Tab-separated table of C-alpha atoms and ligand atoms in Angstrom:
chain	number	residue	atom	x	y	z
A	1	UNK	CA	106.065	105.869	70.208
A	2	UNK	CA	108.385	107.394	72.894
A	3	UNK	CA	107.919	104.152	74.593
A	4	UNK	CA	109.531	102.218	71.274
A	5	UNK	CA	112.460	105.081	71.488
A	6	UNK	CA	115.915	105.846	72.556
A	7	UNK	CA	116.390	104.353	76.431
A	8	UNK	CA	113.012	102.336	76.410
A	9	UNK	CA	113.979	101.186	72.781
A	10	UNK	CA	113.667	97.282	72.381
A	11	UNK	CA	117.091	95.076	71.886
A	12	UNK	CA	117.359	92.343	70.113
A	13	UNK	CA	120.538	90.659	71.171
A	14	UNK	CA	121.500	88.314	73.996
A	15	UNK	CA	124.631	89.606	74.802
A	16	UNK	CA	128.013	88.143	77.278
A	17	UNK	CA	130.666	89.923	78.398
A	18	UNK	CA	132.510	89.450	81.202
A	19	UNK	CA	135.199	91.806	83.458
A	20	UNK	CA	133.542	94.857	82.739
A	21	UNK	CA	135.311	98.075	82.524
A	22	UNK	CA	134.457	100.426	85.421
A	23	UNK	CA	134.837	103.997	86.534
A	24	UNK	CA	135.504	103.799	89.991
A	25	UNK	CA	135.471	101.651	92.463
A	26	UNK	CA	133.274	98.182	93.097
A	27	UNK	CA	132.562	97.897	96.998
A	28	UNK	CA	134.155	94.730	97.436
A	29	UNK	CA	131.222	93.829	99.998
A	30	UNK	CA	128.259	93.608	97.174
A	31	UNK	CA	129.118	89.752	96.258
A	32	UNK	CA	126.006	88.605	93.975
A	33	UNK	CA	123.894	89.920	90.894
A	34	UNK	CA	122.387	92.918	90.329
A	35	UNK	CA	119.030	91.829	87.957
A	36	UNK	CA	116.332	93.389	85.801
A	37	UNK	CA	113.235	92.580	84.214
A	38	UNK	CA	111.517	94.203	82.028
A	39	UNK	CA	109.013	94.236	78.755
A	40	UNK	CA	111.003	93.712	75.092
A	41	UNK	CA	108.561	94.697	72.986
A	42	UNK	CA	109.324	93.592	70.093
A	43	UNK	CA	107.257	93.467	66.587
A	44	UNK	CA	104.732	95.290	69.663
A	45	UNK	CA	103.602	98.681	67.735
A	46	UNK	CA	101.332	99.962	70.339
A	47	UNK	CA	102.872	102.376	73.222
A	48	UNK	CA	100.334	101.929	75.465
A	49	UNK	CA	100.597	97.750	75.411
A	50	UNK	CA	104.355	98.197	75.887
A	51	UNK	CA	103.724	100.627	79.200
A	52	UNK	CA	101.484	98.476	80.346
A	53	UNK	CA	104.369	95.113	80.290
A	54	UNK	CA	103.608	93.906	77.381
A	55	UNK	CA	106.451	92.369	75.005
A	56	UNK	CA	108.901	89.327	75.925
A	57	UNK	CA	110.225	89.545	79.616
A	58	UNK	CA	114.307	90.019	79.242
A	59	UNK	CA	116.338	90.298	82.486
A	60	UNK	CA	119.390	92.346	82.389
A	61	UNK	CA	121.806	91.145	85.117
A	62	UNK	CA	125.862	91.949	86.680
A	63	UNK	CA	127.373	89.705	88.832
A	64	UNK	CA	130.021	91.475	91.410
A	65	UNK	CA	132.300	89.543	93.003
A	66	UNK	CA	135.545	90.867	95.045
A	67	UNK	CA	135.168	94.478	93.974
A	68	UNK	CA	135.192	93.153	90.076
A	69	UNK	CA	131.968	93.201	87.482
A	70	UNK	CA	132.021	89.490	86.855
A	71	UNK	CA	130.112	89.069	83.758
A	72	UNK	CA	126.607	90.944	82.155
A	73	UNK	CA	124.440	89.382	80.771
A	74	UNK	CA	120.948	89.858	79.045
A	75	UNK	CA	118.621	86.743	78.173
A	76	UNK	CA	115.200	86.758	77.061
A	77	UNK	CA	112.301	85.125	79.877
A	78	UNK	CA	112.106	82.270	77.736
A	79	UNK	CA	108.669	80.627	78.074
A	80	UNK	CA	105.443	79.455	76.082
A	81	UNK	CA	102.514	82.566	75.380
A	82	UNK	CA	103.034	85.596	77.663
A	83	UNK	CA	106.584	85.986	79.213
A	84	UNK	CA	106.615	87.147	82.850
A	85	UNK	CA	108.564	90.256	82.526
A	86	UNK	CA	107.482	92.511	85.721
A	87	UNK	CA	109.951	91.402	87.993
A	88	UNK	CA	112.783	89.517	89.166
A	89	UNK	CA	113.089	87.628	92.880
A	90	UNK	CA	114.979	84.715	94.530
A	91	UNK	CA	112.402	82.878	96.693
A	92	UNK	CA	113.617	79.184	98.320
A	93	UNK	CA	117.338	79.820	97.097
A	94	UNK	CA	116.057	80.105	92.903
A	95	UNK	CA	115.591	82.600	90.933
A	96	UNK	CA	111.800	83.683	89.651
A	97	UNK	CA	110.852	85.974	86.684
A	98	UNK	CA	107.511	87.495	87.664
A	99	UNK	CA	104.344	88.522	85.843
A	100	UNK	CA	100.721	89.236	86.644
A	101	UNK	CA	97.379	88.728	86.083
A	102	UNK	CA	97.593	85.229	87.725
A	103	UNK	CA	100.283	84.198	85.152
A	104	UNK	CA	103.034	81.768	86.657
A	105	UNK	CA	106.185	82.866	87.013
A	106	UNK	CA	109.194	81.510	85.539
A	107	UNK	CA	112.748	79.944	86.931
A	108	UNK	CA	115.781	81.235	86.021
A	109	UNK	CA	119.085	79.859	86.629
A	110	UNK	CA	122.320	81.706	88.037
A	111	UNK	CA	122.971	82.957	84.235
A	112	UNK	CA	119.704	83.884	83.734
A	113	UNK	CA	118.896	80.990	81.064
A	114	UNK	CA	115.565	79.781	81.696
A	115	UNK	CA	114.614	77.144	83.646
A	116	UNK	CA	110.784	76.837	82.718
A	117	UNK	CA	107.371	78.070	84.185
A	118	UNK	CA	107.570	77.254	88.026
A	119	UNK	CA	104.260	77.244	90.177
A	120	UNK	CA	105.967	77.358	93.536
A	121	UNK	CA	103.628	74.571	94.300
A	122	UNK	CA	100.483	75.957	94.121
A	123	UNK	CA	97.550	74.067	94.243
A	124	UNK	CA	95.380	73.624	91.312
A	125	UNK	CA	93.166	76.625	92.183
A	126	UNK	CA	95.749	79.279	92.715
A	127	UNK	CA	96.948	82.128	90.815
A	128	UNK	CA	100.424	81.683	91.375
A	129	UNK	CA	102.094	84.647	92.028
A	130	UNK	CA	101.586	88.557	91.754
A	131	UNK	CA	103.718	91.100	90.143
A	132	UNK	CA	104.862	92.445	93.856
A	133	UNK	CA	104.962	89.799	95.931
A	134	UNK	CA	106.818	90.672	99.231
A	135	UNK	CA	108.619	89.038	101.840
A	136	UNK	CA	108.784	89.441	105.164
A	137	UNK	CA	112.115	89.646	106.234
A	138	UNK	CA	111.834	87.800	109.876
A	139	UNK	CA	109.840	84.744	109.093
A	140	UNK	CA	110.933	84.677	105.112
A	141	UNK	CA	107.493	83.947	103.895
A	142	UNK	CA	106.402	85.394	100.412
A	143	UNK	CA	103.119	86.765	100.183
A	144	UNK	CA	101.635	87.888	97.250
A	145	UNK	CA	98.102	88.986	95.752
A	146	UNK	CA	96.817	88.148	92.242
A	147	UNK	CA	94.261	88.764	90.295
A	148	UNK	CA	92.891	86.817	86.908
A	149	UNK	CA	91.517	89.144	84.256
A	150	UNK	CA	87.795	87.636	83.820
A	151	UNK	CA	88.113	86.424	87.807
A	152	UNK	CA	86.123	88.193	90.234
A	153	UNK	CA	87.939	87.640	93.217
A	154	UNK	CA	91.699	87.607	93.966
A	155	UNK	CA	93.940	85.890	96.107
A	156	UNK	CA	96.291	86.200	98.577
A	157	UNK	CA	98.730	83.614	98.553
A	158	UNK	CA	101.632	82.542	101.059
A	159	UNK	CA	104.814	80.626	100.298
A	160	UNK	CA	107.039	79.437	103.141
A	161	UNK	CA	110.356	80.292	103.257
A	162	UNK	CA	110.822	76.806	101.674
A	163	UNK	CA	109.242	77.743	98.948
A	164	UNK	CA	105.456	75.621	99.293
A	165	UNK	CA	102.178	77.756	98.957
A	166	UNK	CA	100.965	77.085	102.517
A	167	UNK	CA	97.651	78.913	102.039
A	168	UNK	CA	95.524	80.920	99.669
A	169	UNK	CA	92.485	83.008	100.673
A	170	UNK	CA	89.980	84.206	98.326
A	171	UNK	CA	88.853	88.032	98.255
A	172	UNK	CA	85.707	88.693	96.725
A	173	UNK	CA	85.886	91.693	94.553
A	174	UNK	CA	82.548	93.274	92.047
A	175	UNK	CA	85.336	92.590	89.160
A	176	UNK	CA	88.620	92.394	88.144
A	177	UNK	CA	90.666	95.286	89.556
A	178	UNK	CA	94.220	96.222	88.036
A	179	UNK	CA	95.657	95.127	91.425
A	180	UNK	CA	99.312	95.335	90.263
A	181	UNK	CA	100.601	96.011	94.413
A	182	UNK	CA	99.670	95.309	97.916
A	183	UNK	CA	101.032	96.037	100.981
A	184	UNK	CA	102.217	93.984	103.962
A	185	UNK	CA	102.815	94.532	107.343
A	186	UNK	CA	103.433	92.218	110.373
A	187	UNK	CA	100.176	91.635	111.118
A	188	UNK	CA	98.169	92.614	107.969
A	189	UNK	CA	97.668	92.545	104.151
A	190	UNK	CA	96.558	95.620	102.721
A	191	UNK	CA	94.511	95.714	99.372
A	192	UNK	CA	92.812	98.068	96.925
A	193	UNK	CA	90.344	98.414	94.402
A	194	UNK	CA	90.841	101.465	92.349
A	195	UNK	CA	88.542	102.924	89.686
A	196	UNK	CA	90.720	101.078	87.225
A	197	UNK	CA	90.235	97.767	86.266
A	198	UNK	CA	88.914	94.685	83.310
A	199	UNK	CA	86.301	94.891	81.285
A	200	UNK	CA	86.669	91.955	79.545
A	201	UNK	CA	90.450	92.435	78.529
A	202	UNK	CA	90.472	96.044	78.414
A	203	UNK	CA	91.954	98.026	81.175
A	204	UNK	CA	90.319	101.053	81.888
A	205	UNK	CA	88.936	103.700	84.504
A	206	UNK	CA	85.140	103.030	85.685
A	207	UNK	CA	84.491	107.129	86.709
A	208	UNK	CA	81.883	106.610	89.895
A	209	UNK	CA	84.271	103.226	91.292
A	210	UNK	CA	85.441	104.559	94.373
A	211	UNK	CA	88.717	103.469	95.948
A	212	UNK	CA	88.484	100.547	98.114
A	213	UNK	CA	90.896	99.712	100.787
A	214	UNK	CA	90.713	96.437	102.332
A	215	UNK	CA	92.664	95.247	105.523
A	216	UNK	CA	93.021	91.946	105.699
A	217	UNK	CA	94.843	89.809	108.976
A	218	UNK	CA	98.003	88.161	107.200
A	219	UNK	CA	96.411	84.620	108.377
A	220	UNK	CA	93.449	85.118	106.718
A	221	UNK	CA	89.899	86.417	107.788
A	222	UNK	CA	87.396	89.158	107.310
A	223	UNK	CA	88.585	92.120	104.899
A	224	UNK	CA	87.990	94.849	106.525
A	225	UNK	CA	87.060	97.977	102.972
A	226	UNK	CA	86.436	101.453	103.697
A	227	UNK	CA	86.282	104.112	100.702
A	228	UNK	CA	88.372	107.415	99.811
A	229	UNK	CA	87.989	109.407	97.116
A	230	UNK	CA	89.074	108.089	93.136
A	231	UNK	CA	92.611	107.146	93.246
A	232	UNK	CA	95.038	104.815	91.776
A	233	UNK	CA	97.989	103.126	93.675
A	234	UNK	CA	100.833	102.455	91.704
A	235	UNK	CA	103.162	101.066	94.177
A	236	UNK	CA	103.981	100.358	97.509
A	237	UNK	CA	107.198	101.927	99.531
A	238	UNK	CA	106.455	99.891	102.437
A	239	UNK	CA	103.706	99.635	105.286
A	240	UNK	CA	104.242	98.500	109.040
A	241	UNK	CA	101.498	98.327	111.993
A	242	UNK	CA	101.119	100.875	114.761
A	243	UNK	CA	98.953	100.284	117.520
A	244	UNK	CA	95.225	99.950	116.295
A	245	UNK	CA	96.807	101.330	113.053
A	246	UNK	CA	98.106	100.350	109.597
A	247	UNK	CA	100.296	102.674	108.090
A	248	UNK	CA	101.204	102.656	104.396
A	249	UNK	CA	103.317	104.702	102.221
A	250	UNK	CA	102.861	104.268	98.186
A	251	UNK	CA	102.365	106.007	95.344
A	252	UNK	CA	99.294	107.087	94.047
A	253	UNK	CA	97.815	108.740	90.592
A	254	UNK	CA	95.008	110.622	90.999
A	255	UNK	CA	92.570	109.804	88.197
A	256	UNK	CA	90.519	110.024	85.817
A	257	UNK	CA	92.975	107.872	84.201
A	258	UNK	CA	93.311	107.359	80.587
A	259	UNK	CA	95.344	104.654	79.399
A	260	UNK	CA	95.291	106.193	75.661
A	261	UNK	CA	97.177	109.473	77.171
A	262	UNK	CA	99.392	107.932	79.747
A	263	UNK	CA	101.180	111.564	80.590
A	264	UNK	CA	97.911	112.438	82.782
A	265	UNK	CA	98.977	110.435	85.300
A	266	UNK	CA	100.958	112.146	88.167
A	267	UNK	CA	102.104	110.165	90.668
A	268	UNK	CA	103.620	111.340	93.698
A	269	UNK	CA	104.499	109.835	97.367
A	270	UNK	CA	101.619	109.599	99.881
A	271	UNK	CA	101.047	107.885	103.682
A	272	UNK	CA	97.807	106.571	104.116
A	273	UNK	CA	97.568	105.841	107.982
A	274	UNK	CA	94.082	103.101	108.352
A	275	UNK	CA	92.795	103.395	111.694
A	276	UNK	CA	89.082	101.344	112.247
A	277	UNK	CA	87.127	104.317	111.775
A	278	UNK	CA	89.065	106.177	109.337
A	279	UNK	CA	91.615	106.450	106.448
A	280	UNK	CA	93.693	109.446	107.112
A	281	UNK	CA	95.495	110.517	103.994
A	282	UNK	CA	98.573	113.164	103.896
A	283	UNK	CA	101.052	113.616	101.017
A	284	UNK	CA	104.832	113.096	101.880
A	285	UNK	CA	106.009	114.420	98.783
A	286	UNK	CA	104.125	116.626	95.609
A	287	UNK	CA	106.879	115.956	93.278
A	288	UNK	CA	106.062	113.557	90.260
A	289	UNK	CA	107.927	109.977	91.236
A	290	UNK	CA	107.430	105.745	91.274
A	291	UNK	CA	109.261	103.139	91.453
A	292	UNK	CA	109.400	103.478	95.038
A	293	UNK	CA	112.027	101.006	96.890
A	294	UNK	CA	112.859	100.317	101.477
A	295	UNK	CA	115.770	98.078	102.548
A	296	UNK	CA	113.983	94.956	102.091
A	297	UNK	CA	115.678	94.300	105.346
A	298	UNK	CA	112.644	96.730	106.737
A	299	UNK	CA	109.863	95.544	104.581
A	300	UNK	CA	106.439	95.507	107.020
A	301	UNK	CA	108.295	96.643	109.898
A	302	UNK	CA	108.848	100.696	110.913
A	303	UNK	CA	111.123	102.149	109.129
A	304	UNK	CA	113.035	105.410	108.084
A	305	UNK	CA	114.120	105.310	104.342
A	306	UNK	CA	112.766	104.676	101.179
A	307	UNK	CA	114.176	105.268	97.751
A	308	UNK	CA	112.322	106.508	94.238
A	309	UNK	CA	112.850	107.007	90.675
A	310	UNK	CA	111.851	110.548	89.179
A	311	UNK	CA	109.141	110.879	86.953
A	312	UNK	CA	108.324	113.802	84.689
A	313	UNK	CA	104.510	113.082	84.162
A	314	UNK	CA	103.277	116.197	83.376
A	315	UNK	CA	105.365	117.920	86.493
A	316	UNK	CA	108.905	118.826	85.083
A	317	UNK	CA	110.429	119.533	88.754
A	318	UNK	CA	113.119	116.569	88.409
A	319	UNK	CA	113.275	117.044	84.619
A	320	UNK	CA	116.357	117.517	82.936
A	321	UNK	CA	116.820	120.721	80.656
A	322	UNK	CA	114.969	120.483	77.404
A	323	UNK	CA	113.661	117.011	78.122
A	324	UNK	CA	110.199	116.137	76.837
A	325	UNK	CA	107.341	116.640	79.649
A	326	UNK	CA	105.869	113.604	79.042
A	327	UNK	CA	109.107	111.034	79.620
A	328	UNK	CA	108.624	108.815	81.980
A	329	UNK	CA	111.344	108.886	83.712
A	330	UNK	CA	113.970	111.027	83.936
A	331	UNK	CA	117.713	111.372	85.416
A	332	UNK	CA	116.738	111.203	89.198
A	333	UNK	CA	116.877	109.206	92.349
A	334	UNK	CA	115.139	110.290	95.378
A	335	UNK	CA	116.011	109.530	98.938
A	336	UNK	CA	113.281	109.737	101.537
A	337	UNK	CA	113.986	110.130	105.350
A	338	UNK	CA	110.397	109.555	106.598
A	339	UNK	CA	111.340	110.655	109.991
A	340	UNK	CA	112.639	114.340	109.259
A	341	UNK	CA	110.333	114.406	106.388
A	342	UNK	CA	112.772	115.720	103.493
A	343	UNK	CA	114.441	114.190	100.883
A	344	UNK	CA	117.591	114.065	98.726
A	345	UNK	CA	117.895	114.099	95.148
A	346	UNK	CA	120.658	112.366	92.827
A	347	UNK	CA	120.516	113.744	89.765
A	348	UNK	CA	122.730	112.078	86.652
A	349	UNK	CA	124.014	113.802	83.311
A	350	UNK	CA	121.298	116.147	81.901
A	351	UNK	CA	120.917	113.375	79.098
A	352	UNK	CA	121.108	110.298	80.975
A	353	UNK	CA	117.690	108.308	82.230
A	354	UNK	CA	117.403	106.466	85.501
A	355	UNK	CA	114.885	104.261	86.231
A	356	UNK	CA	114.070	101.884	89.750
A	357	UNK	CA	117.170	101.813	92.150
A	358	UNK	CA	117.438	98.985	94.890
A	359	UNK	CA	119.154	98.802	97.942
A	360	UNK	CA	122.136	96.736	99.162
A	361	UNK	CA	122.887	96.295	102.597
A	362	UNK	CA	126.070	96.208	103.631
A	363	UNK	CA	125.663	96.638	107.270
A	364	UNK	CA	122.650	96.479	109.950
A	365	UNK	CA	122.072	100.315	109.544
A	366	UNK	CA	119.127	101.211	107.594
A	367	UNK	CA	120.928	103.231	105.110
A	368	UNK	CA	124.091	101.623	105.387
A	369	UNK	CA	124.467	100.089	101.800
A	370	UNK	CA	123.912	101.077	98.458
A	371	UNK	CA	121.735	102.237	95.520
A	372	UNK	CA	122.129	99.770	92.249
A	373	UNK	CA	120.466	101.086	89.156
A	374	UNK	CA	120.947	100.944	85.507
A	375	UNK	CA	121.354	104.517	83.808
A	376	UNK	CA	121.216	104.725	80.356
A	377	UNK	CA	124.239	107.206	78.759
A	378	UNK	CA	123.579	108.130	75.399
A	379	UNK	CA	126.724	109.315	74.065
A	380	UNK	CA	127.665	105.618	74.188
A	381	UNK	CA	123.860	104.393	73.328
A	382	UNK	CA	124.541	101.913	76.124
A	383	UNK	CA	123.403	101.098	80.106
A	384	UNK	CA	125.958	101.463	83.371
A	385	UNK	CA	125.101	100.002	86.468
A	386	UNK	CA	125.624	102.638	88.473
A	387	UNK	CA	126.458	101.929	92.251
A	388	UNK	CA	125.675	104.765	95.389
A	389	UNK	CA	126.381	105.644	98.748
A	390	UNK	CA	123.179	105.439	100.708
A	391	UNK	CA	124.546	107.445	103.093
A	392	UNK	CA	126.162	109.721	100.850
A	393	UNK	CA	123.259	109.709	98.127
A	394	UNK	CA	123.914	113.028	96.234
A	395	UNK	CA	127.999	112.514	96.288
A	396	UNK	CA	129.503	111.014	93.110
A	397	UNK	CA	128.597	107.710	92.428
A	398	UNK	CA	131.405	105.018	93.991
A	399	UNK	CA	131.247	103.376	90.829
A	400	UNK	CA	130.139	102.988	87.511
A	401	UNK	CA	129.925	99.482	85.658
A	402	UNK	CA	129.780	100.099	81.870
A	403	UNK	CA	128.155	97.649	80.336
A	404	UNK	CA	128.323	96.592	76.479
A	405	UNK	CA	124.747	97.298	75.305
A	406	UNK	CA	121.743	99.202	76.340
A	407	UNK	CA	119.424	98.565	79.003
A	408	UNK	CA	116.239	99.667	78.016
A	409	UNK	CA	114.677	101.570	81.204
A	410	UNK	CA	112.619	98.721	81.959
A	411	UNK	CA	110.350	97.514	85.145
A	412	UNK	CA	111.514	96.353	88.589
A	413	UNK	CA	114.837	93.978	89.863
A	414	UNK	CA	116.601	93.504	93.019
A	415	UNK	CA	119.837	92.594	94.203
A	416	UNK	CA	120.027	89.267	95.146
A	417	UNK	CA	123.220	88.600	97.511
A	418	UNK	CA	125.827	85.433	97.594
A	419	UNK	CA	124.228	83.522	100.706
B	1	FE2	FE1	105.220	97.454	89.363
């Protein structure tokens, strides 16, 4: 049940409060809210449904304003059936809840009350959205790629920066594939189809499916698949074009995967660089992480940085002391410099958990900005959004924003700025 327990533990409450008490100091540059999403399972006995984003959607959110913690609040993705609880983005100016498996998405407003289920205008045949849809930070258009458990094909679908689906292409696949990220790059949309996928509503590993990546040109056109070996993708970090190539950096689990025994997973940091004749695969880092985040800033573009969240799946190199092997995350962030090829690790109190960190740019310089994360302290039994220094990642935090209740370690958020 350790998904049921202590920082992933449900909550019941909606809870207010406003001018938060905080250790520190609040860069009076971050102006906007820091949000959440993430499954609430509750009356949900089964671990493996709640891993797998199950339970009512809740987003967790802060609002900063002027150096002060404006208000938190938590509210519930309040919506008919199965509550979109992946994700949170702002697309068009509003705010989205996300889900997957072709479910719509729903509008929040600036308190996070709902709003209802929003389609972003798609046209009768579309899927909506996808978990991880992505924008590309020069033209503003959202792409993302869904899948339909019981479809055999999936689509990739682009919003305009005013917030209209302007086209949807059609992938045919041999069967729904657990397609929960893509990649995107200038030019390209990048796609797999791992050993795990539907059968009929049960997600599972097919042993024999190899892993199929597809490249795809961003306005549509012939896929381009070519096989590797069994593997998973978890996430994306972030992919860009190089010449002839496609580069992408993500997160892979090797396989075979069980979802029954999550802990024999072990994901860790890879670059996959997709040339015409070949996918050439090298590890960037062995150590057990997800959760991966890039200045959005430098989404499908080269870049330098990317950010992670430590996980202890069966490796216990981030792990605290006398923390169980099997959490799934622990009390690290990660900082990647791609270019040097080593990293940094933040690590918080031996008891706290971290989970995904985002970035907030402050300034044009890739790192110049700061980490935003909820860490869960359990001598209080409550969450702080805790704010870093990119550029001084391992130094003491520059502030932390206790909040009144807990925030159980949940799924993905950003930081959405005051325009
Ligand atoms: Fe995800």
């Amino acid at each position: 049940m350790r998904y049921l327990e202590g920082p992933f533990a449900p909550v019941t409450e909606e809870v207010t409060a406003y001018d938060l008490p905080v250790t520190g100091r609040i860069p009076a540059e971050l102006n906007g809210r820091y949000l959440r999403n993430g499954p609430n399972p509750l009356g949900v006995e089964d671990p493996v449904v709640h891993i797998w984003g199950m339970g009512q959607g809740m987003v967790h959110g802060v609002r900063l304003r002027d150096g002060r913690a404006e208000w938190y609040r938590n509210r519930f993705v309040r919506v008919p059936g199965f509550a979109p609880m992946v994700h949170v983005i702002e697309h068009a100016r509003r705010t989205f809840a996300m889900a997957e498996g072709g479910l719509p998405p729903a509008e929040l407003d600036e308190e996070l009350n709902t709003v209802g289920v929003c389609d972003l205008g798609a046209t009768a045949e579309g899927f909506t959205a996808g978990a991880h849809s992505k924008h590309d930070p020069l033209t503003g258009e959202l792409h993302s790629l869904s899948y339909m458990v019981g479809r055999d094909f999936v689509q990739h679908i682009v919003t305009d920066a005013g917030g209209s689906v302007v086209r949807t292409t059609a992938v045919p696949m041999t069967r729904t594939p657990f397609m929960h990220d893509f990649a995107l790059t200038e030019n390209h949309v990048v796609l797999w189809d791992t050993p795990l996928g539907f059968d009929g509503f049960d997600c599972r590993w097919s042993p024999g499916h190899p892993t199929r990546v597809g490249v795809m040109p961003r306005a549509g056109g012939e896929v381009r698949w070519s096989e590797i070996d069994p593997v998973h993708v978890s996430h994306t970090l972030n992919a860009y074009d190089d010449g002839d190539s496609v580069v992408v950096d993500l997160v892979t689990a090797g396989g075979p995967f069980d979802p029954a025994a999550p802990g024999a997973i072990r994901p860790a940091l890879d670059r996959w660089t997709i040339t015409p004749d070949e996918i050439r695969q090298r590890r960037i880092d062995d150590r057990p992480q997800d959760f991966p985040r890039v200045n959005e800033a430098r989404a499908t573009r080269p870049y330098r940085y990317g950010y992670s969240a430590a996980t202890a799946l069966y490796g216990i190199p981030f792990a605290p002391e006398g923390a169980p092997p099997d959490d799934a995350f622990t009390n690290a962030l990660v900082k990647h410099d791609l270019d040097r090829g080593t990293a940094e690790v933040h690590r918080f109190g031996s008891d706290e958990a971290v989970g995904e960190a985002v970035f907030a740019a402050t300034g044009q310089g890739e790192d110049e900005g700061y980490l935003l994360t909820y860490v869960h302290d359990p001598v209080r039994g409550a969450g702080d959004l805790v704010i870093l220094s990119a550029q001084d990642f391992t130094g003491e935090p520059v502030a932390r924003v206790h909040l009144p209740a807990r925030v159980p370690l949940g799924l993905h958020g950003n930081w959405l700025p005051d325009r």
